[in-house]
């Protein structure tokens, strides 16, 4: 089987956990897990994925797996039927989630570490159609990039399931104390993630500014800033700290992560009520979150970064738009 798999268009790797099954017409199929990484193991943010190929299996013979290609042909499929019982969307669907009163977190949402239920409230009083996040003291890296303890990390997300996609949320967050932070994350593990958030920091900690704004300041006054930072076993870009423009101040912001090619994400921010003002904060390789087997989770977080902050964040208009798979 491994020899056939090596003919895959992108040189599929880490093939394993294979099995065989027969469909209702008696045809044999093979399934396995694998990564679309090539031998370099650089760009595979979805980790190990399921592949399926037709198999011929004559009586008293060994099964013969068809070579795997990006676009496959094989035994005829039954007529498509998407009217199936069960909770949650089909894997090919995107998200249009507005956190209506009385609703629950969708079945395909996931956490990192065991969630603290009180940290997640849908449509709390005074904030309909939002998800309130109460901050955890630990951020997404937690104690040392591996251990987190029992206190929890406020984070909820959904799997990246497409090579190309746009993920975005509205964030209403008014930090008051040093290092209070909320934002979006491209998260793989505690020691592999890329974060863009609103955080309360001294004005003189800025590293960049939006065009037309003044960066030069020696003031240590605390102000809300946009911050990118990441962690990985490989090199990640330096932290970026950008003052939020005065015209955006006090407004909900739209935070966006877009996979615009096979190797890179763009991370952007702008006023939720004026999307024409969205600005790309940075483009970043997906190599820092291409590691292991589990695959990226796209989600939202809220933390006091080890300080005593308690300001909640309110998430709304959660969107995930599938925009293409690279198969050939």
mmCIF file of C-alpha atoms in Angstrom:
data_model
loop_
_atom_site.group_PDB
_atom_site.id
_atom_site.type_symbol
_atom_site.label_atom_id
_atom_site.label_comp_id
_atom_site.label_asym_id
_atom_site.label_seq_id
_atom_site.Cartn_x
_atom_site.Cartn_y
_atom_site.Cartn_z
ATOM 1 C CA UNK A 1 0.000 0.000 0.000
ATOM 2 C CA UNK A 2 2.761 2.479 0.851
ATOM 3 C CA UNK A 3 4.286 2.223 -2.612
ATOM 4 C CA UNK A 4 0.989 3.163 -4.243
ATOM 5 C CA UNK A 5 0.461 6.013 -1.837
ATOM 6 C CA UNK A 6 3.769 7.600 -2.813
ATOM 7 C CA UNK A 7 2.303 8.439 -6.226
ATOM 8 C CA UNK A 8 -0.013 10.963 -4.619
ATOM 9 C CA UNK A 9 0.124 14.393 -6.282
ATOM 10 C CA UNK A 10 1.635 16.034 -3.211
ATOM 11 C CA UNK A 11 3.686 13.093 -2.020
ATOM 12 C CA UNK A 12 1.458 12.041 0.840
ATOM 13 C CA UNK A 13 3.202 11.089 4.080
ATOM 14 C CA UNK A 14 2.519 9.433 7.452
ATOM 15 C CA UNK A 15 0.065 6.912 5.976
ATOM 16 C CA UNK A 16 -1.424 4.696 8.656
ATOM 17 C CA UNK A 17 -4.466 3.387 10.498
ATOM 18 C CA UNK A 18 -5.755 1.882 7.237
ATOM 19 C CA UNK A 19 -8.898 -0.212 6.912
ATOM 20 C CA UNK A 20 -11.096 -1.826 4.272
ATOM 21 C CA UNK A 21 -14.871 -1.815 3.898
ATOM 22 C CA UNK A 22 -17.548 -2.838 1.410
ATOM 23 C CA UNK A 23 -20.296 -0.509 0.236
ATOM 24 C CA UNK A 24 -23.923 -1.481 -0.268
ATOM 25 C CA UNK A 25 -23.191 -2.681 -3.795
ATOM 26 C CA UNK A 26 -20.419 -4.996 -2.619
ATOM 27 C CA UNK A 27 -17.517 -2.813 -3.838
ATOM 28 C CA UNK A 28 -14.377 -2.602 -1.728
ATOM 29 C CA UNK A 29 -12.835 0.654 -0.560
ATOM 30 C CA UNK A 30 -9.737 1.493 1.442
ATOM 31 C CA UNK A 31 -9.404 4.316 3.934
ATOM 32 C CA UNK A 32 -6.354 5.629 5.772
ATOM 33 C CA UNK A 33 -4.995 8.666 7.569
ATOM 34 C CA UNK A 34 -2.227 10.754 6.038
ATOM 35 C CA UNK A 35 -0.701 14.226 5.789
ATOM 36 C CA UNK A 36 -0.480 16.364 2.654
ATOM 37 C CA UNK A 37 3.020 17.414 3.644
ATOM 38 C CA UNK A 38 5.438 16.101 1.045
ATOM 39 C CA UNK A 39 8.792 14.823 2.285
ATOM 40 C CA UNK A 40 9.788 18.281 3.536
ATOM 41 C CA UNK A 41 6.999 18.357 6.178
ATOM 42 C CA UNK A 42 6.628 22.141 5.910
ATOM 43 C CA UNK A 43 3.040 23.070 5.041
ATOM 44 C CA UNK A 44 0.294 20.787 6.348
ATOM 45 C CA UNK A 45 -1.795 22.747 8.878
ATOM 46 C CA UNK A 46 -4.708 20.286 8.722
ATOM 47 C CA UNK A 47 -2.519 17.486 10.066
ATOM 48 C CA UNK A 48 -3.570 13.943 9.320
ATOM 49 C CA UNK A 49 -6.623 13.668 7.069
ATOM 50 C CA UNK A 50 -8.750 10.797 5.774
ATOM 51 C CA UNK A 51 -8.088 9.456 2.273
ATOM 52 C CA UNK A 52 -10.247 6.899 0.445
ATOM 53 C CA UNK A 53 -9.469 4.813 -2.658
ATOM 54 C CA UNK A 54 -11.194 1.981 -4.563
ATOM 55 C CA UNK A 55 -9.817 -1.498 -3.907
ATOM 56 C CA UNK A 56 -10.105 -4.729 -5.886
ATOM 57 C CA UNK A 57 -10.155 -7.919 -3.834
ATOM 58 C CA UNK A 58 -10.590 -11.155 -5.712
ATOM 59 C CA UNK A 59 -11.425 -14.356 -3.871
ATOM 60 C CA UNK A 60 -8.385 -16.035 -2.317
ATOM 61 C CA UNK A 61 -6.156 -13.077 -3.252
ATOM 62 C CA UNK A 62 -4.687 -10.114 -1.412
ATOM 63 C CA UNK A 63 -6.524 -6.758 -1.818
ATOM 64 C CA UNK A 64 -5.050 -4.353 -4.358
ATOM 65 C CA UNK A 65 -5.307 -0.668 -3.529
ATOM 66 C CA UNK A 66 -5.635 1.816 -6.377
ATOM 67 C CA UNK A 67 -2.905 4.472 -6.572
ATOM 68 C CA UNK A 68 -4.024 7.629 -4.791
ATOM 69 C CA UNK A 69 -4.284 10.861 -6.779
ATOM 70 C CA UNK A 70 -5.668 14.303 -6.065
ATOM 71 C CA UNK A 71 -8.788 13.667 -8.154
ATOM 72 C CA UNK A 72 -9.970 10.050 -7.893
ATOM 73 C CA UNK A 73 -12.332 7.917 -9.931
ATOM 74 C CA UNK A 74 -13.647 4.602 -8.738
ATOM 75 C CA UNK A 75 -16.798 2.659 -7.990
ATOM 76 C CA UNK A 76 -20.028 4.546 -8.531
ATOM 77 C CA UNK A 77 -21.297 6.417 -5.483
ATOM 78 C CA UNK A 78 -24.917 6.128 -4.368
ATOM 79 C CA UNK A 79 -27.156 9.122 -4.987
ATOM 80 C CA UNK A 80 -26.212 12.010 -2.713
ATOM 81 C CA UNK A 81 -28.404 12.416 0.348
ATOM 82 C CA UNK A 82 -27.656 15.245 2.758
ATOM 83 C CA UNK A 83 -30.920 14.886 4.693
ATOM 84 C CA UNK A 84 -29.352 12.869 7.480
ATOM 85 C CA UNK A 85 -30.214 12.641 11.148
ATOM 86 C CA UNK A 86 -27.645 13.985 13.562
ATOM 87 C CA UNK A 87 -26.312 17.190 15.047
ATOM 88 C CA UNK A 88 -23.883 19.641 13.532
ATOM 89 C CA UNK A 89 -23.065 20.549 9.931
ATOM 90 C CA UNK A 90 -21.644 18.344 7.200
ATOM 91 C CA UNK A 91 -17.871 18.546 7.030
ATOM 92 C CA UNK A 92 -17.973 20.472 3.744
ATOM 93 C CA UNK A 93 -20.149 23.254 5.165
ATOM 94 C CA UNK A 94 -19.014 26.544 6.619
ATOM 95 C CA UNK A 95 -20.217 28.438 9.691
ATOM 96 C CA UNK A 96 -22.802 31.196 9.972
ATOM 97 C CA UNK A 97 -23.261 31.347 13.719
ATOM 98 C CA UNK A 98 -24.990 34.197 15.558
ATOM 99 C CA UNK A 99 -25.313 32.752 19.073
ATOM 100 C CA UNK A 100 -29.081 33.144 19.264
ATOM 101 C CA UNK A 101 -30.726 33.203 22.707
ATOM 102 C CA UNK A 102 -31.472 29.673 23.872
ATOM 103 C CA UNK A 103 -28.913 28.078 21.540
ATOM 104 C CA UNK A 104 -25.873 26.032 22.519
ATOM 105 C CA UNK A 105 -22.351 25.840 21.166
ATOM 106 C CA UNK A 106 -22.395 23.870 17.896
ATOM 107 C CA UNK A 107 -21.435 20.208 18.038
ATOM 108 C CA UNK A 108 -18.326 20.707 15.904
ATOM 109 C CA UNK A 109 -16.860 23.370 18.222
ATOM 110 C CA UNK A 110 -14.006 22.170 20.373
ATOM 111 C CA UNK A 111 -11.889 23.341 23.314
ATOM 112 C CA UNK A 112 -8.298 22.911 24.376
ATOM 113 C CA UNK A 113 -8.153 21.338 27.824
ATOM 114 C CA UNK A 114 -11.321 20.686 29.771
ATOM 115 C CA UNK A 115 -13.596 23.744 29.493
ATOM 116 C CA UNK A 116 -14.821 25.720 32.494
ATOM 117 C CA UNK A 117 -18.569 26.013 31.700
ATOM 118 C CA UNK A 118 -18.934 29.405 33.372
ATOM 119 C CA UNK A 119 -16.409 30.864 30.924
ATOM 120 C CA UNK A 120 -18.807 30.526 27.977
ATOM 121 C CA UNK A 121 -22.261 32.140 27.980
ATOM 122 C CA UNK A 122 -24.488 32.524 24.925
ATOM 123 C CA UNK A 123 -26.619 35.690 24.729
ATOM 124 C CA UNK A 124 -26.066 36.895 28.304
ATOM 125 C CA UNK A 125 -28.362 39.672 29.610
ATOM 126 C CA UNK A 126 -27.770 42.888 27.736
ATOM 127 C CA UNK A 127 -25.730 41.201 25.004
ATOM 128 C CA UNK A 128 -28.047 39.159 22.773
ATOM 129 C CA UNK A 129 -26.570 37.207 19.875
ATOM 130 C CA UNK A 130 -23.119 37.103 21.391
ATOM 131 C CA UNK A 131 -20.864 34.565 23.070
ATOM 132 C CA UNK A 132 -19.439 35.962 26.298
ATOM 133 C CA UNK A 133 -15.951 34.763 27.172
ATOM 134 C CA UNK A 134 -14.794 35.202 30.759
ATOM 135 C CA UNK A 135 -10.987 35.453 30.858
ATOM 136 C CA UNK A 136 -8.766 32.675 32.085
ATOM 137 C CA UNK A 137 -5.631 33.619 33.974
ATOM 138 C CA UNK A 138 -3.653 31.369 31.651
ATOM 139 C CA UNK A 139 -3.161 32.349 28.039
ATOM 140 C CA UNK A 140 -2.906 29.822 25.199
ATOM 141 C CA UNK A 141 0.732 28.986 25.945
ATOM 142 C CA UNK A 142 -0.200 28.455 29.620
ATOM 143 C CA UNK A 143 2.548 27.586 32.095
ATOM 144 C CA UNK A 144 5.328 26.345 29.839
ATOM 145 C CA UNK A 145 3.854 25.472 26.472
ATOM 146 C CA UNK A 146 2.882 22.001 27.681
ATOM 147 C CA UNK A 147 1.299 22.013 31.143
ATOM 148 C CA UNK A 148 -1.828 23.999 32.012
ATOM 149 C CA UNK A 149 -3.115 22.804 35.382
ATOM 150 C CA UNK A 150 -6.803 22.595 36.322
ATOM 151 C CA UNK A 151 -7.823 26.260 35.991
ATOM 152 C CA UNK A 152 -8.668 26.071 32.295
ATOM 153 C CA UNK A 153 -7.894 28.174 29.250
ATOM 154 C CA UNK A 154 -10.729 30.216 27.759
ATOM 155 C CA UNK A 155 -10.665 29.142 24.115
ATOM 156 C CA UNK A 156 -13.210 27.661 21.740
ATOM 157 C CA UNK A 157 -12.857 26.967 18.037
ATOM 158 C CA UNK A 158 -13.507 24.802 15.014
ATOM 159 C CA UNK A 159 -11.189 22.767 12.795
ATOM 160 C CA UNK A 160 -9.563 24.165 9.690
ATOM 161 C CA UNK A 161 -11.052 21.866 7.043
ATOM 162 C CA UNK A 162 -10.075 23.618 3.795
ATOM 163 C CA UNK A 163 -6.827 24.617 2.132
ATOM 164 C CA UNK A 164 -8.365 28.031 1.444
ATOM 165 C CA UNK A 165 -10.856 29.708 3.780
ATOM 166 C CA UNK A 166 -11.827 32.943 5.515
ATOM 167 C CA UNK A 167 -12.580 32.854 9.251
ATOM 168 C CA UNK A 168 -13.813 35.988 11.018
ATOM 169 C CA UNK A 169 -15.631 37.227 14.120
ATOM 170 C CA UNK A 170 -16.772 40.494 15.629
ATOM 171 C CA UNK A 171 -15.069 41.225 18.942
ATOM 172 C CA UNK A 172 -16.530 43.679 21.473
ATOM 173 C CA UNK A 173 -13.880 44.051 24.171
ATOM 174 C CA UNK A 174 -12.976 46.973 26.437
ATOM 175 C CA UNK A 175 -9.874 46.023 28.429
ATOM 176 C CA UNK A 176 -9.110 48.119 31.493
ATOM 177 C CA UNK A 177 -6.078 46.505 33.124
ATOM 178 C CA UNK A 178 -2.586 45.626 31.950
ATOM 179 C CA UNK A 179 -2.426 42.560 29.657
ATOM 180 C CA UNK A 180 -6.160 41.946 29.473
ATOM 181 C CA UNK A 181 -6.509 40.352 26.039
ATOM 182 C CA UNK A 182 -9.029 38.747 23.673
ATOM 183 C CA UNK A 183 -8.723 37.753 20.056
ATOM 184 C CA UNK A 184 -8.515 35.036 17.428
ATOM 185 C CA UNK A 185 -6.001 32.218 17.205
ATOM 186 C CA UNK A 186 -4.672 29.776 14.645
ATOM 187 C CA UNK A 187 -4.102 27.126 17.272
ATOM 188 C CA UNK A 188 -2.440 23.733 17.039
ATOM 189 C CA UNK A 189 -1.064 23.131 20.535
ATOM 190 C CA UNK A 190 0.061 25.243 23.488
ATOM 191 C CA UNK A 191 3.499 25.511 21.900
ATOM 192 C CA UNK A 192 2.287 25.993 18.318
ATOM 193 C CA UNK A 193 -0.153 28.884 17.791
ATOM 194 C CA UNK A 194 -0.505 32.274 16.083
ATOM 195 C CA UNK A 195 -2.638 34.906 17.852
ATOM 196 C CA UNK A 196 -4.084 38.304 16.943
ATOM 197 C CA UNK A 197 -5.853 40.108 19.754
ATOM 198 C CA UNK A 198 -6.828 43.343 21.433
ATOM 199 C CA UNK A 199 -4.656 43.828 24.522
ATOM 200 C CA UNK A 200 -4.134 46.574 27.104
ATOM 201 C CA UNK A 201 -0.485 47.680 26.959
ATOM 202 C CA UNK A 202 1.646 50.771 27.584
ATOM 203 C CA UNK A 203 1.545 53.186 24.641
ATOM 204 C CA UNK A 204 5.336 53.054 24.337
ATOM 205 C CA UNK A 205 5.292 49.290 23.707
ATOM 206 C CA UNK A 206 4.049 49.761 20.123
ATOM 207 C CA UNK A 207 6.250 48.312 17.382
ATOM 208 C CA UNK A 208 4.361 49.632 14.337
ATOM 209 C CA UNK A 209 1.483 51.905 13.380
ATOM 210 C CA UNK A 210 -1.206 52.215 10.767
ATOM 211 C CA UNK A 211 -0.388 54.578 7.871
ATOM 212 C CA UNK A 212 -1.160 58.170 8.786
ATOM 213 C CA UNK A 213 -0.921 57.622 12.546
ATOM 214 C CA UNK A 214 1.851 58.725 14.874
ATOM 215 C CA UNK A 215 3.924 56.002 16.539
ATOM 216 C CA UNK A 216 6.444 58.130 18.406
ATOM 217 C CA UNK A 217 5.588 58.296 22.108
ATOM 218 C CA UNK A 218 7.341 57.808 25.419
ATOM 219 C CA UNK A 219 4.095 57.565 27.347
ATOM 220 C CA UNK A 220 3.540 54.536 29.549
ATOM 221 C CA UNK A 221 -0.208 55.179 29.591
ATOM 222 C CA UNK A 222 -2.192 51.981 29.100
ATOM 223 C CA UNK A 223 -4.071 51.907 25.791
ATOM 224 C CA UNK A 224 -5.819 49.163 23.784
ATOM 225 C CA UNK A 225 -3.518 47.840 21.079
ATOM 226 C CA UNK A 226 -3.615 45.103 18.476
ATOM 227 C CA UNK A 227 -0.973 42.474 19.111
ATOM 228 C CA UNK A 228 0.242 39.571 17.025
ATOM 229 C CA UNK A 229 2.421 36.975 18.659
ATOM 230 C CA UNK A 230 3.168 33.344 18.059
ATOM 231 C CA UNK A 231 5.067 30.366 19.359
ATOM 232 C CA UNK A 232 6.396 27.268 17.610
ATOM 233 C CA UNK A 233 9.357 24.930 17.445
ATOM 234 C CA UNK A 234 10.368 26.792 14.291
ATOM 235 C CA UNK A 235 10.868 30.503 13.728
ATOM 236 C CA UNK A 236 7.816 32.756 13.942
ATOM 237 C CA UNK A 237 7.589 36.492 13.176
ATOM 238 C CA UNK A 238 8.476 38.912 15.946
ATOM 239 C CA UNK A 239 5.621 40.321 18.010
ATOM 240 C CA UNK A 240 3.715 43.159 16.341
ATOM 241 C CA UNK A 241 2.008 45.756 18.556
ATOM 242 C CA UNK A 242 -0.115 48.375 16.785
ATOM 243 C CA UNK A 243 -2.165 51.133 18.502
ATOM 244 C CA UNK A 244 -5.851 50.931 17.636
ATOM 245 C CA UNK A 245 -6.735 54.054 15.599
ATOM 246 C CA UNK A 246 -8.809 56.617 17.454
ATOM 247 C CA UNK A 247 -11.578 56.324 14.853
ATOM 248 C CA UNK A 248 -11.930 52.629 15.791
ATOM 249 C CA UNK A 249 -11.840 53.235 19.540
ATOM 250 C CA UNK A 250 -14.807 51.966 21.521
ATOM 251 C CA UNK A 251 -16.236 50.043 18.562
ATOM 252 C CA UNK A 252 -16.525 46.298 18.023
ATOM 253 C CA UNK A 253 -13.720 45.165 15.720
ATOM 254 C CA UNK A 254 -13.778 42.518 13.005
ATOM 255 C CA UNK A 255 -10.842 40.099 13.296
ATOM 256 C CA UNK A 256 -10.110 37.866 10.320
ATOM 257 C CA UNK A 257 -7.837 34.963 9.426
ATOM 258 C CA UNK A 258 -7.625 34.092 5.739
ATOM 259 C CA UNK A 259 -5.733 31.203 4.138
ATOM 260 C CA UNK A 260 -5.091 32.760 0.730
ATOM 261 C CA UNK A 261 -2.724 30.108 -0.631
ATOM 262 C CA UNK A 262 -1.248 26.748 0.325
ATOM 263 C CA UNK A 263 1.407 28.180 2.624
ATOM 264 C CA UNK A 264 0.245 31.441 4.229
ATOM 265 C CA UNK A 265 -2.417 33.112 6.330
ATOM 266 C CA UNK A 266 -3.245 36.810 6.435
ATOM 267 C CA UNK A 267 -4.432 38.207 9.772
ATOM 268 C CA UNK A 268 -6.512 41.382 9.595
ATOM 269 C CA UNK A 269 -8.536 43.783 11.719
ATOM 270 C CA UNK A 270 -10.936 46.660 11.208
ATOM 271 C CA UNK A 271 -14.147 48.250 12.477
ATOM 272 C CA UNK A 272 -17.058 45.811 12.392
ATOM 273 C CA UNK A 273 -19.316 48.538 10.964
ATOM 274 C CA UNK A 274 -16.850 49.647 8.246
ATOM 275 C CA UNK A 275 -15.256 46.600 6.648
ATOM 276 C CA UNK A 276 -13.758 48.767 3.906
ATOM 277 C CA UNK A 277 -11.287 49.889 6.584
ATOM 278 C CA UNK A 278 -10.011 46.355 7.271
ATOM 279 C CA UNK A 279 -6.208 46.274 7.380
ATOM 280 C CA UNK A 280 -3.850 43.321 7.117
ATOM 281 C CA UNK A 281 -1.669 43.227 10.216
ATOM 282 C CA UNK A 282 0.638 40.588 8.766
ATOM 283 C CA UNK A 283 0.997 37.629 6.435
ATOM 284 C CA UNK A 284 2.395 34.594 8.213
ATOM 285 C CA UNK A 285 3.468 31.139 7.068
ATOM 286 C CA UNK A 286 1.431 28.145 8.204
ATOM 287 C CA UNK A 287 4.676 26.210 8.797
ATOM 288 C CA UNK A 288 4.715 27.117 12.541
ATOM 289 C CA UNK A 289 1.391 25.261 12.959
ATOM 290 C CA UNK A 290 2.252 22.367 10.634
ATOM 291 C CA UNK A 291 3.383 19.757 13.109
ATOM 292 C CA UNK A 292 2.097 16.430 14.388
ATOM 293 C CA UNK A 293 -1.219 14.916 13.401
ATOM 294 C CA UNK A 294 -4.102 16.788 15.046
ATOM 295 C CA UNK A 295 -4.487 19.854 12.774
ATOM 296 C CA UNK A 296 -5.275 23.534 13.326
ATOM 297 C CA UNK A 297 -8.224 24.859 15.330
ATOM 298 C CA UNK A 298 -9.463 28.351 14.427
ATOM 299 C CA UNK A 299 -11.016 30.046 17.404
ATOM 300 C CA UNK A 300 -11.359 32.817 19.966
ATOM 301 C CA UNK A 301 -9.708 33.321 23.334
ATOM 302 C CA UNK A 302 -9.831 35.630 26.359
ATOM 303 C CA UNK A 303 -7.115 35.876 29.014
ATOM 304 C CA UNK A 304 -5.640 38.101 31.707
ATOM 305 C CA UNK A 305 -2.147 36.772 30.838
ATOM 306 C CA UNK A 306 -1.381 35.873 34.439
ATOM 307 C CA UNK A 307 -2.591 39.181 35.889
ATOM 308 C CA UNK A 308 -5.792 39.943 37.799
ATOM 309 C CA UNK A 309 -7.972 41.187 34.949
ATOM 310 C CA UNK A 310 -11.604 40.084 34.727
ATOM 311 C CA UNK A 311 -13.008 41.964 31.709
ATOM 312 C CA UNK A 312 -15.117 39.666 29.511
ATOM 313 C CA UNK A 313 -15.124 39.626 25.709
ATOM 314 C CA UNK A 314 -18.224 39.378 23.529
ATOM 315 C CA UNK A 315 -18.024 37.451 20.235
ATOM 316 C CA UNK A 316 -20.603 37.785 17.459
ATOM 317 C CA UNK A 317 -21.101 37.070 13.748
ATOM 318 C CA UNK A 318 -18.852 33.999 13.719
ATOM 319 C CA UNK A 319 -18.155 33.057 10.104
ATOM 320 C CA UNK A 320 -16.104 30.315 8.442
ATOM 321 C CA UNK A 321 -16.226 30.331 4.617
ATOM 322 C CA UNK A 322 -14.695 27.343 2.755
ATOM 323 C CA UNK A 323 -12.948 28.605 -0.374
ATOM 324 C CA UNK A 324 -11.201 25.612 -1.891
ATOM 325 C CA UNK A 325 -9.133 22.463 -1.502
ATOM 326 C CA UNK A 326 -5.843 21.876 -3.285
ATOM 327 C CA UNK A 327 -6.257 18.392 -4.735
ATOM 328 C CA UNK A 328 -4.355 18.545 -7.992
#
